CSV table of C-alpha atoms in Angstrom, one decimal:
chain,number,residue,atom,x,y,z
A,11,PRO,CA,5.8,36.0,-5.2
A,12,LYS,CA,5.5,33.8,-2.2
A,13,THR,CA,4.2,30.3,-2.7
A,14,PRO,CA,1.4,29.2,-0.3
A,15,LYS,CA,2.1,26.6,2.3
A,16,PRO,CA,1.0,23.1,1.4
A,17,GLN,CA,-2.5,22.3,2.6
A,18,PHE,CA,-3.6,18.8,3.6
A,19,GLN,CA,-7.2,17.6,3.4
A,20,ILE,CA,-8.3,15.7,6.5
A,21,GLN,CA,-11.5,14.4,7.9
A,22,ILE,CA,-12.3,15.2,11.5
A,23,ILE,CA,-14.7,12.7,13.1
A,24,ARG,CA,-17.0,14.2,15.7
A,25,SER,CA,-19.5,12.3,17.8
A,26,HIS,CA,-22.3,11.8,15.2
A,27,TYR,CA,-21.2,13.7,12.0
A,28,PHE,CA,-18.4,14.2,9.7
A,29,LEU,CA,-16.7,17.6,9.1
A,30,LEU,CA,-15.4,17.1,5.6
A,31,ASN,CA,-12.7,18.9,3.6
A,32,THR,CA,-11.1,20.8,6.4
A,33,LEU,CA,-7.9,22.4,5.3
A,34,ILE,CA,-5.0,22.7,7.8
A,35,SER,CA,-1.5,23.9,7.2
A,36,LYS,CA,1.5,21.7,7.6
A,37,ASP,CA,2.7,23.6,10.7
A,38,GLN,CA,-0.6,23.0,12.4
A,39,ILE,CA,-0.4,19.3,11.6
A,40,PHE,CA,3.0,19.0,13.3
A,41,LYS,CA,1.7,20.8,16.4
A,42,MET,CA,-1.3,18.4,16.5
A,43,ALA,CA,1.0,15.4,16.1
A,44,GLU,CA,2.3,15.8,19.6
A,45,LYS,CA,-1.3,15.5,21.0
A,46,TYR,CA,-2.3,12.3,19.0
A,47,VAL,CA,-1.3,8.7,18.8
A,48,LYS,CA,-1.8,6.5,15.7
A,49,VAL,CA,-4.3,3.6,16.1
A,50,LYS,CA,-2.6,0.3,15.2
A,51,LYS,CA,-4.5,-1.8,12.8
A,52,GLU,CA,-4.7,-5.6,13.0
A,53,GLU,CA,-2.4,-7.2,10.4
A,54,GLU,CA,-4.4,-9.3,8.0
A,55,LYS,CA,-3.4,-12.9,7.1
A,56,LEU,CA,-1.9,-12.8,3.6
A,57,PRO,CA,-2.3,-15.7,1.1
A,58,SER,CA,0.8,-17.8,0.8
A,59,ASN,CA,1.3,-16.9,-2.9
A,60,LEU,CA,1.2,-13.1,-2.3
A,61,ILE,CA,4.5,-11.2,-2.2
A,62,ARG,CA,4.4,-7.5,-1.0
A,63,VAL,CA,7.4,-5.6,-2.4
A,64,ARG,CA,9.0,-2.6,-0.7
A,65,LYS,CA,11.3,-0.1,-2.2
A,66,ASN,CA,14.4,-0.6,0.0
A,67,GLN,CA,14.5,-4.4,0.4
A,68,ARG,CA,16.8,-6.8,-1.3
A,69,LEU,CA,15.5,-8.4,-4.5
A,70,GLY,CA,17.0,-11.7,-3.8
A,71,ASN,CA,14.7,-12.3,-0.8
A,72,TYR,CA,11.6,-11.7,-3.0
A,73,LEU,CA,13.0,-13.9,-5.8
A,74,ARG,CA,13.8,-16.7,-3.4
A,75,ARG,CA,10.3,-16.6,-1.9
A,76,ALA,CA,8.6,-16.6,-5.4
A,77,ILE,CA,10.7,-19.6,-6.6
A,78,GLU,CA,9.8,-21.4,-3.4
A,79,VAL,CA,6.1,-20.8,-3.9
A,80,LEU,CA,6.1,-21.8,-7.6
A,81,VAL,CA,8.5,-24.7,-7.5
A,82,THR,CA,8.4,-26.4,-4.1
A,83,SER,CA,4.8,-25.7,-2.9
A,84,ASN,CA,1.7,-26.8,-4.6
A,85,GLU,CA,0.7,-23.2,-5.6
A,86,ASP,CA,0.0,-22.6,-9.3
A,87,SER,CA,0.6,-18.9,-9.3
A,88,VAL,CA,2.4,-16.0,-7.4
A,89,LYS,CA,1.2,-12.4,-7.1
A,90,VAL,CA,3.8,-9.7,-6.7
A,91,THR,CA,2.4,-6.4,-5.5
A,92,GLY,CA,3.8,-3.0,-4.6
A,93,LEU,CA,2.6,0.6,-3.8
A,94,ASP,CA,3.8,3.9,-5.3
A,95,LYS,CA,7.6,4.0,-5.3
A,96,ALA,CA,7.9,0.2,-5.1
A,97,ILE,CA,6.2,-0.3,-8.5
A,98,GLU,CA,9.6,-0.2,-10.2
A,99,VAL,CA,10.8,-3.0,-7.9
A,100,VAL,CA,7.6,-5.1,-8.6
A,101,VAL,CA,8.5,-5.1,-12.3
A,102,GLN,CA,12.1,-6.0,-11.6
A,103,VAL,CA,11.1,-8.9,-9.4
A,104,ALA,CA,8.6,-10.2,-11.9
A,105,GLU,CA,11.2,-10.1,-14.7
A,106,LEU,CA,13.7,-12.0,-12.6
A,107,ILE,CA,11.1,-14.6,-11.7
A,108,LYS,CA,10.2,-15.1,-15.4
A,109,HIS,CA,13.9,-15.5,-16.1
A,110,LYS,CA,14.4,-18.2,-13.5
A,111,VAL,CA,11.1,-20.1,-14.0
A,112,LYS,CA,10.4,-20.6,-17.6
A,113,GLY,CA,6.9,-20.9,-19.2
A,114,LEU,CA,5.0,-18.5,-16.9
A,115,TYR,CA,2.0,-16.5,-18.0
A,116,GLN,CA,1.7,-12.9,-16.8
A,117,LEU,CA,-1.3,-10.7,-15.9
A,118,ASN,CA,-0.8,-7.1,-14.9
A,119,THR,CA,-3.3,-5.1,-12.9
A,120,ILE,CA,-3.2,-1.4,-11.8
A,121,GLN,CA,-5.3,-0.4,-8.9
A,122,THR,CA,-5.9,2.6,-6.7
A,123,LEU,CA,-5.9,1.8,-3.0
A,124,THR,CA,-7.3,4.1,-0.3
A,125,ILE,CA,-5.3,4.0,2.9
A,126,VAL,CA,-7.0,5.3,6.0
A,127,ASP,CA,-5.0,6.2,9.2
A,128,ASP,CA,-6.9,6.8,12.5
A,129,TYR,CA,-5.5,8.9,15.3
A,130,GLU,CA,-6.7,8.9,18.9
A,131,PRO,CA,-6.2,12.0,21.1
A,132,ILE,CA,-3.8,11.8,24.1
A,133,GLU,CA,-5.5,14.8,25.8
A,134,GLU,CA,-9.1,14.9,26.7
A,135,GLY,CA,-11.5,17.1,24.8
A,136,LEU,CA,-9.8,16.6,21.4
A,137,ASP,CA,-11.5,14.9,18.4
A,138,HIS,CA,-10.7,11.6,16.8
A,139,LEU,CA,-8.8,12.2,13.5
A,140,THR,CA,-9.0,10.2,10.3
A,141,PHE,CA,-6.6,10.8,7.4
A,142,SER,CA,-7.1,9.1,4.0
A,143,ARG,CA,-4.8,9.0,1.0
A,144,ASN,CA,-4.9,7.2,-2.3
A,145,SER,CA,-2.0,5.1,-3.5
A,146,LEU,CA,-1.3,3.5,-6.8
A,147,MET,CA,-0.7,-0.3,-6.7
A,148,LEU,CA,0.6,-2.7,-9.3
A,149,VAL,CA,-0.2,-6.4,-9.1
A,150,ILE,CA,1.7,-8.8,-11.4
A,151,GLU,CA,0.3,-12.3,-11.4
A,152,LEU,CA,2.7,-15.0,-12.7
A,153,SER,CA,1.1,-18.4,-13.3
A,154,LYS,CA,2.0,-21.8,-14.6
A,155,THR,CA,-1.4,-22.2,-16.2
A,156,PRO,CA,-2.8,-19.9,-18.9
A,157,LEU,CA,-4.6,-16.9,-17.5
A,158,ASP,CA,-7.6,-14.9,-19.0
A,159,ASN,CA,-6.1,-13.7,-22.3
A,160,SER,CA,-9.1,-11.4,-22.8
A,161,ASN,CA,-8.0,-9.2,-19.9
A,162,VAL,CA,-6.4,-5.9,-20.7
A,163,GLY,CA,-3.3,-6.6,-18.7
A,164,TYR,CA,-2.5,-10.0,-20.3
């Protein structure tokens, strides 16, 4: 039996109302991609003790930055975060930091993050599109001072 084409759930924003849960095939999305451009978001200023980990980056860069924050700056803690496939790398980086800097306390948090992408039409007469997706995020906080030991992730 044939398997159905994958369907993607999108939200189409019209002038004053939302058309929710519209199902469009993957082929239609690729045809639409030629008529839309992604709206760039402003990059937010990150705290100095936050390290965002990506899947295909070198671990040594993250490790160097974490040691710099914990040892040379006046920061008391460092937070290592990663989304989806980078969660494995977050755990590796946290373990390496604990190996290099002794006496750290650890607090783990698992969160769901909703990422929203907006697309503006190139051609006139088309609607503004908004795609949203949920991603899993792991946050490991390593601190020199004791953390809340009543927390589940302690």
